[in-house]
Short mmCIF file of C-alpha atoms in Angstrom, two decimals:
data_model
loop_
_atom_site.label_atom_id
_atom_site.label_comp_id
_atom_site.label_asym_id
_atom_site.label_seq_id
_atom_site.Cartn_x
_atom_site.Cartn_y
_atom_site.Cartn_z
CA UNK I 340 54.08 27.24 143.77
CA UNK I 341 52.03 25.88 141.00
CA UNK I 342 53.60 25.92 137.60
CA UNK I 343 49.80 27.22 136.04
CA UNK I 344 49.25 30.21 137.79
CA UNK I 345 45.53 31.30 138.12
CA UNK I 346 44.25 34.87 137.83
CA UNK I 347 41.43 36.25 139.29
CA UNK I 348 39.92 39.05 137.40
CA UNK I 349 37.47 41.17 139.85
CA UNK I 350 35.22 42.08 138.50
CA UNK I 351 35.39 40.70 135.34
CA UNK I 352 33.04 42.69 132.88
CA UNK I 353 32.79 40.74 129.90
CA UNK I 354 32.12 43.08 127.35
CA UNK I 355 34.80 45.37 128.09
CA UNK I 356 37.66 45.62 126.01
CA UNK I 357 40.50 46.97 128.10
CA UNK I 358 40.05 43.09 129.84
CA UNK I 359 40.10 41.20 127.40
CA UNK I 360 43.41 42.82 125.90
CA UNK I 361 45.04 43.22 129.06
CA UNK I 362 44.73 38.84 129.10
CA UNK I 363 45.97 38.00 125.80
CA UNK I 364 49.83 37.67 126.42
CA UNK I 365 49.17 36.00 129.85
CA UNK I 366 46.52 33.25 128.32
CA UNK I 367 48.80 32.84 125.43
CA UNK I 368 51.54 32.18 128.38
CA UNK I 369 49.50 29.46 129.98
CA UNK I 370 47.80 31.96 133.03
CA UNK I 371 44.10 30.29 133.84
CA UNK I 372 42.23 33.30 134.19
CA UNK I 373 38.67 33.32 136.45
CA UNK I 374 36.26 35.67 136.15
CA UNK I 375 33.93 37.39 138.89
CA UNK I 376 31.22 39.89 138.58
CA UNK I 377 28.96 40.34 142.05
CA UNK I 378 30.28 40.57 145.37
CA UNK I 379 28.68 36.76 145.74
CA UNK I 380 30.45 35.02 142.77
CA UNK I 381 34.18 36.69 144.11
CA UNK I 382 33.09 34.89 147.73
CA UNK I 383 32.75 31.78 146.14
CA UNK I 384 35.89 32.43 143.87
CA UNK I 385 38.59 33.56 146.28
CA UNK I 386 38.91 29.98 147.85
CA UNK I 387 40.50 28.11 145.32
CA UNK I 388 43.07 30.91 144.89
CA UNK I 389 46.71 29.25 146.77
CA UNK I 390 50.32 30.03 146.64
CA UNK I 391 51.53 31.71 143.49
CA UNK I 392 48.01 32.69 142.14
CA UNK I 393 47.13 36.12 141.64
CA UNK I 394 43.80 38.16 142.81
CA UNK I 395 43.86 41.19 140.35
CA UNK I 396 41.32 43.83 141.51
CA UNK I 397 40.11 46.25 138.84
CA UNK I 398 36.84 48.36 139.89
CA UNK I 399 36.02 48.47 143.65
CA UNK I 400 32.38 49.76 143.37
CA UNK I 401 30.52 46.21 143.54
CA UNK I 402 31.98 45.76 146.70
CA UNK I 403 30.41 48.10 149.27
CA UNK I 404 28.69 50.84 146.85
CA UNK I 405 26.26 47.76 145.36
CA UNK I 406 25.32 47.01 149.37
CA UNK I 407 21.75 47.22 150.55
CA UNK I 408 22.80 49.64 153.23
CA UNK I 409 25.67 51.30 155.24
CA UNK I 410 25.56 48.19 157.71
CA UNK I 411 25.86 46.02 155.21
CA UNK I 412 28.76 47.91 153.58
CA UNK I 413 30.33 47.64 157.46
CA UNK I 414 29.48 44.05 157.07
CA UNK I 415 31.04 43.53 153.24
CA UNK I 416 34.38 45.64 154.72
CA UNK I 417 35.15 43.13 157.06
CA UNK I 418 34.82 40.86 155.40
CA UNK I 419 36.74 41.65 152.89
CA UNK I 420 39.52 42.27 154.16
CA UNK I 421 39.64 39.16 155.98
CA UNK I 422 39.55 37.43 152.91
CA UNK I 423 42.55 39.67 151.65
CA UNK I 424 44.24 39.14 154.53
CA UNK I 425 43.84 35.10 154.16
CA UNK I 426 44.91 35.51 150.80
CA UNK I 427 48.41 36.53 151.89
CA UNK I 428 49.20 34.11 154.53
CA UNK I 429 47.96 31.35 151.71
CA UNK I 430 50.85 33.35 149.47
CA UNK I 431 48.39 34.98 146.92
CA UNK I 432 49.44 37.47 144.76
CA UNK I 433 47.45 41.32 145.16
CA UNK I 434 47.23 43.37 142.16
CA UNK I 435 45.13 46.26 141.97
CA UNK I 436 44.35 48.67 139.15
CA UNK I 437 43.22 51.60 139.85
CA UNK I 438 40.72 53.24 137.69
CA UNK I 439 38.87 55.96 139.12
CA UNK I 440 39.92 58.34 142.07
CA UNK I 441 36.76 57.14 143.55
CA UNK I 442 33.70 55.13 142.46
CA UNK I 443 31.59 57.48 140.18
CA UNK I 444 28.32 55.77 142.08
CA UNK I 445 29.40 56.75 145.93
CA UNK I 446 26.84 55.62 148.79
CA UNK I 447 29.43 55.38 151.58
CA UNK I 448 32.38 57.14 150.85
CA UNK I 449 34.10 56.91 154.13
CA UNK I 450 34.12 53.37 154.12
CA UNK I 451 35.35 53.27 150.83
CA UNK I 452 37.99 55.86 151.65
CA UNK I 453 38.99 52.75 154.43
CA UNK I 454 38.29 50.62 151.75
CA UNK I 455 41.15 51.99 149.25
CA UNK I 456 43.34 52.14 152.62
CA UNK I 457 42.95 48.40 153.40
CA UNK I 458 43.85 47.79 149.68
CA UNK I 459 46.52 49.70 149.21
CA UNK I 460 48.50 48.61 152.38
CA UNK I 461 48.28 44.86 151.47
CA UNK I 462 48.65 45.43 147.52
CA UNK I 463 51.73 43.66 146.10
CA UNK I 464 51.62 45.51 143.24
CA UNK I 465 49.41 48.78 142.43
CA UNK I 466 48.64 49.47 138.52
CA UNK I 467 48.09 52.89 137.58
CA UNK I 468 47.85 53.88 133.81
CA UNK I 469 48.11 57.57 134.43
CA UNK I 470 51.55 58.03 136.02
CA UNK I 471 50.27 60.73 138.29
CA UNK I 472 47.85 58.81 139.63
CA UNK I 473 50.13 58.69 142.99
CA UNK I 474 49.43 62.45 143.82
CA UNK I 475 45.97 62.27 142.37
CA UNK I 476 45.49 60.07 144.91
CA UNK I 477 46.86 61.64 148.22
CA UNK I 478 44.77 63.14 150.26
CA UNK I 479 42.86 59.72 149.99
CA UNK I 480 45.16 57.16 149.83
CA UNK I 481 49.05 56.87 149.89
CA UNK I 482 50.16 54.42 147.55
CA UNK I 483 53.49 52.96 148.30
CA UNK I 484 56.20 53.85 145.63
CA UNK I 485 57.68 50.27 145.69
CA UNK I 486 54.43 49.08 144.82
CA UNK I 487 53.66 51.06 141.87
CA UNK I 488 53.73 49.70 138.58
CA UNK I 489 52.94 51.92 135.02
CA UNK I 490 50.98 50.32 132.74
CA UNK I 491 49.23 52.27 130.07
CA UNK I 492 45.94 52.11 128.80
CA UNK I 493 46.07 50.08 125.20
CA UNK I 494 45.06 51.23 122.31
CA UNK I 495 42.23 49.86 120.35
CA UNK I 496 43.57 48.32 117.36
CA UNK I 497 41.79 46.13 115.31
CA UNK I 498 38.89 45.91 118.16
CA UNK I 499 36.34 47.92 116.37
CA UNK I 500 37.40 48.60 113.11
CA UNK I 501 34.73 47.19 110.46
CA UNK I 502 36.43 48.72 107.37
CA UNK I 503 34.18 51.43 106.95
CA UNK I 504 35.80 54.75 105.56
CA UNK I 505 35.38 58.46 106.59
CA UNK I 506 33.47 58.89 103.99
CA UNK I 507 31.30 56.70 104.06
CA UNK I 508 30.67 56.96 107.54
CA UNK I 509 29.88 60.67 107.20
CA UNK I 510 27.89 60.07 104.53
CA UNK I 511 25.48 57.64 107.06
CA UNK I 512 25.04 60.82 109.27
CA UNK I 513 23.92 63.31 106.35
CA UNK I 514 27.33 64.97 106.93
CA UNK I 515 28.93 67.69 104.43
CA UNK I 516 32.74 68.20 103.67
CA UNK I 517 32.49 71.29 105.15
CA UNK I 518 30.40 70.28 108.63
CA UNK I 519 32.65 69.99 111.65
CA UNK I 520 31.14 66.69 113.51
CA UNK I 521 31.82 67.16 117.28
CA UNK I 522 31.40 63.76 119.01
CA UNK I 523 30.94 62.76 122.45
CA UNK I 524 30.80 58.83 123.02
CA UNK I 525 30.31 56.74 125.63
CA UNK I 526 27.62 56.44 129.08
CA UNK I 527 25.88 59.70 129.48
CA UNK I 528 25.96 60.26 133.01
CA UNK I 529 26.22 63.62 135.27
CA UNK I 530 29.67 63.48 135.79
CA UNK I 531 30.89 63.82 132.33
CA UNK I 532 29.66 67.40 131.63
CA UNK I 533 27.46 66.40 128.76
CA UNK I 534 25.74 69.68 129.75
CA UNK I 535 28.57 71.76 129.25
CA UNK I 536 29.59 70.26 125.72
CA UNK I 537 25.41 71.21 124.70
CA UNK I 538 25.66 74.55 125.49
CA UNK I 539 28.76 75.12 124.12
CA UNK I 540 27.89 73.88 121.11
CA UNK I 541 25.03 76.63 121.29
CA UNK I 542 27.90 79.55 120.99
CA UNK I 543 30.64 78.00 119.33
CA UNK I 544 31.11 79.63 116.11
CA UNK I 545 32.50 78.38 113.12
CA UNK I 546 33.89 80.04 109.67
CA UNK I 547 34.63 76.97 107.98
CA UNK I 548 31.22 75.15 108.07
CA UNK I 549 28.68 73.91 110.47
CA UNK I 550 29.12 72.73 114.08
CA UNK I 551 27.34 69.37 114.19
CA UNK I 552 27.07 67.69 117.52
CA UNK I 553 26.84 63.89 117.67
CA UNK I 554 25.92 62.31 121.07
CA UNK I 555 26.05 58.55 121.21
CA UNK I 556 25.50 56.50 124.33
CA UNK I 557 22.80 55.21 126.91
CA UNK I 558 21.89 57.84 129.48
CA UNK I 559 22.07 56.96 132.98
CA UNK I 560 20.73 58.68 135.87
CA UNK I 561 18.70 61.23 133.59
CA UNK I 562 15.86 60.98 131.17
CA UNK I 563 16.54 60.84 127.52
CA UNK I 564 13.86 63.49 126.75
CA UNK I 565 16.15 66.55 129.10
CA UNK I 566 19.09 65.53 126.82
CA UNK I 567 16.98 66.09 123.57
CA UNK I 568 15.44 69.40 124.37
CA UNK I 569 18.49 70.60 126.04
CA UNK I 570 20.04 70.94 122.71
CA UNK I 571 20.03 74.64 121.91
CA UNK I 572 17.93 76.09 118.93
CA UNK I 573 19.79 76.35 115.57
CA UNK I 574 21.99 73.56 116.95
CA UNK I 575 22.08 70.23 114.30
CA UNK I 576 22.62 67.13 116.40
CA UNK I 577 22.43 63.65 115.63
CA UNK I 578 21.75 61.89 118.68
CA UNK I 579 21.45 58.34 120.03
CA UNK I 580 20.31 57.51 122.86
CA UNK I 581 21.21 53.86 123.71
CA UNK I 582 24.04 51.56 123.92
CA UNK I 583 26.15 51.66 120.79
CA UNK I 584 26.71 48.15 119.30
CA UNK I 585 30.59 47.27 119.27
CA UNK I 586 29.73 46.69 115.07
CA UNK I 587 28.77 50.08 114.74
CA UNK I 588 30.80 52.29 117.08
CA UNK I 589 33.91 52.86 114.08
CA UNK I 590 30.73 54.10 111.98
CA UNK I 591 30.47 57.20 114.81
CA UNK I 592 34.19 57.22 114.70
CA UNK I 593 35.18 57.66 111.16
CA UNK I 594 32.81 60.44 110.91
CA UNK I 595 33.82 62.64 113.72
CA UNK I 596 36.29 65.82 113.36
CA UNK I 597 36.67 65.73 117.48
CA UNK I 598 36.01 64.01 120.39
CA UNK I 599 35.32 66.24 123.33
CA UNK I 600 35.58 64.82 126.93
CA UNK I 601 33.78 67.46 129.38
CA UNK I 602 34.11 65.46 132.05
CA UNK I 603 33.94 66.68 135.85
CA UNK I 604 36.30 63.92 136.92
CA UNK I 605 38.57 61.92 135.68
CA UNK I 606 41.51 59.98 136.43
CA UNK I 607 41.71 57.70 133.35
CA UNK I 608 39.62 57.51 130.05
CA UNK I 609 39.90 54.94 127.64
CA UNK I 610 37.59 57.44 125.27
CA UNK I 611 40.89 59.47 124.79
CA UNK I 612 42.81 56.08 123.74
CA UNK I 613 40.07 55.34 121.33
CA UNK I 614 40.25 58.57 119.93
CA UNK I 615 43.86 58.14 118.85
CA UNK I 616 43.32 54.83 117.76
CA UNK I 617 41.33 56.55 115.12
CA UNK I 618 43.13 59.25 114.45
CA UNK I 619 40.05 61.93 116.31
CA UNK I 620 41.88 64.73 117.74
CA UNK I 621 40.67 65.46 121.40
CA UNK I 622 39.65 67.88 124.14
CA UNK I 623 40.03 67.07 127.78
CA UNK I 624 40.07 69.27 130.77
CA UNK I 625 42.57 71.35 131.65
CA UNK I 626 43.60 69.01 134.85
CA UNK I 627 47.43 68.95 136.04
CA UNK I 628 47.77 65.03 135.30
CA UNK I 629 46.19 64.93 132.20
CA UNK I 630 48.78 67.52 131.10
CA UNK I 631 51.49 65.10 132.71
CA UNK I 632 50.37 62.24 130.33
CA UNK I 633 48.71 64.10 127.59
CA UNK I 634 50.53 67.54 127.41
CA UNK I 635 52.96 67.10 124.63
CA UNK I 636 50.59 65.08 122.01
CA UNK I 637 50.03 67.83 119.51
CA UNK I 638 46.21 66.41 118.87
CA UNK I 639 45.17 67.19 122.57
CA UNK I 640 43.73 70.22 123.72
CA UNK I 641 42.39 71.29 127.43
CA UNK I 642 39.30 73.35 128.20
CA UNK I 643 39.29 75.58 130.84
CA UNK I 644 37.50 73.64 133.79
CA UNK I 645 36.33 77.10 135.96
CA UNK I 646 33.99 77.82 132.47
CA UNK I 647 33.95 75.02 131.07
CA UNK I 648 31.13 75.26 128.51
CA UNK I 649 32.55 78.99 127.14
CA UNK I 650 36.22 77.18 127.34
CA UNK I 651 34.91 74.17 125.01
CA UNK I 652 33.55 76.46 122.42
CA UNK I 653 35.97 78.97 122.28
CA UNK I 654 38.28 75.44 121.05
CA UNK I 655 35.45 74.29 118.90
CA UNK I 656 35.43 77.57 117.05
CA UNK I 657 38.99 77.69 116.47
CA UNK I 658 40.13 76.90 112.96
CA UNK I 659 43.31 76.50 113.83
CA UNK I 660 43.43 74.41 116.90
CA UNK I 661 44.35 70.94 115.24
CA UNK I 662 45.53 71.64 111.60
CA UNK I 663 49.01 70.82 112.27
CA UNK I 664 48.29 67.69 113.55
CA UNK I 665 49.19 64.22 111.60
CA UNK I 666 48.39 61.11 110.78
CA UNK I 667 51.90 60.45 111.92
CA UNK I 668 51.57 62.05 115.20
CA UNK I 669 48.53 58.95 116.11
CA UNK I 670 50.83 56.71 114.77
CA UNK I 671 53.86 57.12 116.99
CA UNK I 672 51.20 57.19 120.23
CA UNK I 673 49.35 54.50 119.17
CA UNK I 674 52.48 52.27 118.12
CA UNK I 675 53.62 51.88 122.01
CA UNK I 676 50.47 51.15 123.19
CA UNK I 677 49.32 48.40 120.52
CA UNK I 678 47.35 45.62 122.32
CA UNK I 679 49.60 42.77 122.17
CA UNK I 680 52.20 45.28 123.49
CA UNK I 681 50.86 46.68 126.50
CA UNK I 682 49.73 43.05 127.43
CA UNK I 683 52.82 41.58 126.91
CA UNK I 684 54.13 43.68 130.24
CA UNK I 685 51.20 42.65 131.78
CA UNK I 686 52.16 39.65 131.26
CA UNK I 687 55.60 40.35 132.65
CA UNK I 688 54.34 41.47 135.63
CA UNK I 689 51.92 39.14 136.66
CA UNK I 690 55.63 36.66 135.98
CA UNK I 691 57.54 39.79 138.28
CA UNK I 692 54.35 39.12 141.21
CA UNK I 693 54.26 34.82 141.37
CA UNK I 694 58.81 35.56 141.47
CA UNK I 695 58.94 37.59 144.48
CA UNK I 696 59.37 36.62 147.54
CA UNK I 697 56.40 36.71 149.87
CA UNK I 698 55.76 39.87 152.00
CA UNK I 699 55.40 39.90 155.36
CA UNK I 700 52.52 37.89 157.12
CA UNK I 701 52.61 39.66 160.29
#
């Protein structure tokens, strides 16, 4: 075993955050990390793995979703896990992270159901950040107890903060002390409910100012101009429509009262984790394993997910719903999840993977 370990990251989005802090304690440690994006550049990657290197897989969807058809998706499944299984007899390291409870973008889901099977049965080590995630999980997958490792999802610190104050930021949008800026961040895409959150902010009623919606994000699978006249008459909303520049996302931040999440699905969000980071109370749906991991923080509320849109603004209207919460309740969340801390037992894991012995290669 090689005393540099390598470590490759699949697939390795650049621009995303939760990456790049997950590697700091591990580069800092000497780990060589490689990157891959498309299904061609982890072929040409997964050779120069050997003994004591580690293939961490993140998102599965470039893999057989991204194929030209289901054939080919037969074809990439093969092959893929022949290259996992050559991995192990060449005493690489598998470490997978799982995200989603399936790939938002699903072409062929039986073959990634088989997929997530193949995985998960030659997986050294699985990474879930919400600890449920084993049950979530079940009638798809059975993840292996002595495999599963919690990790949580960092928080943002320091990653987008430009310096900017609330007020400030609020005064960029128009806003008055007494609007109550309801913000929704992030891809706009069908699954996260964006619909719901629009109308609800049509009949949420408010005795302490004005509702004001802000919506900031591309929109995928949809045209911009549905999303614009959707918004119910009467309604203020401050809206854009495009990727949000990492500079200017604390600007959309700082301003906002609450961040709602009205998603369909969800297994993990790091929108709720950037939320604390900035102190944004939050409302998520009312799902049993985001009460597991979220239940007890006093700045988290749940909509009701058979009515969603009359559950989300029967919260918005309430006065009451967050005024107990404090600056000291973010604090104590945030403070176990800093960056450097969550990355850190990354770090120790990726040392607890190239230390144990090697599994079976039968």
């Amino acid at each position: 075993m090689r005393s540099v370990a390598q470590v490759l990251v699949f697939p390795a989005y650049r621009s995303n955050p939760f990456l790049n802090m997950l590697g700091l304690a591990p580069r800092a440690a000497g780990y060589r990390f490689l990157d891959a994006v498309s299904w061609d550049g982890l072929l040409r990657l997964l050779p120069s793995l050997q003994d004591g290197d580690v293939f961490h897989l993140h998102w599965t969807t470039p893999i057989l979703q991204r194929a030209q058809d289901r054939a080919a998706a037969e074809q990439r499944l093969t092959r893929f896990v022949a290259e996992l299984d050559g991995l192990r007899l060449r005493g690489v390291r598998l470490l997978w992270t799982v995200h989603n409870r399936l790939p938002h973008e699903l072409a062929f889901r039986e073959l990634e159901v088989d997929l997530m099977r193949a995985i998960a049965d030659r997986a050294d080590a699985v990474h879930v950040m919400a600890p449920d995630t084993p049950t979530v999980l079940s009638d798809i997958v059975r993840l292996d107890p002595a495999t599963v490792r919690v990790l949580p999802h960092p928080s943002y610190a320091g990653i987008y903060d430009t310096g900017i104050t609330r007020e400030q930021a609020r005064a960029s949008f128009g806003l008055e002390d007494t609007d109550h800026a309801t913000l929704f961040m992030g891809q706009i895409r069908p699954y996260k409910g964006i619909g719901e959150l629009i109308a609800a902010s049509g009949t949420a009623q408010r005795t302490d100012g004005d509702l004001v919606l802000l919506l900031a994000g591309a929109v995928a699978e949809a045209d911009p101009d549905e999303i614009r006249t959707a918004i119910p008459a009467g309604v203020r909303a401050i809206l854009d429509l495009a990727f949000i520049d990492d500079g200017d996302m604390d600007r959309w931040l700082r301003a906002a009262d609450v961040m709602v999440l009205p998603y369909r699905a969800i297994l993990n969000s790091g929108s709720v984790h950037l939320a604390a980071t900035f102190g944004i109370p939050v409302i998520l749906p009312d799902e049993a394993h985001l009460r597991e991991q979220f239940g007890e923080e006093p700045w988290v509320a749940f909509f009701d997910t058979r009515d969603p849109a009359a559950s989300i603004a029967e919260l918005l209207s309430d006065t009451t719903l967050f005024a107990e919460v404090t600056e000291a309740d973010f604090d104590r969340f945030n403070r176990e999840i800093s960056p450097f801390r969550v990355s850190r037992r990354y770090r120790m894991l990726l040392d607890e993977l190239r230390g144990w012995p090697e599994r079976s290669r039968a």
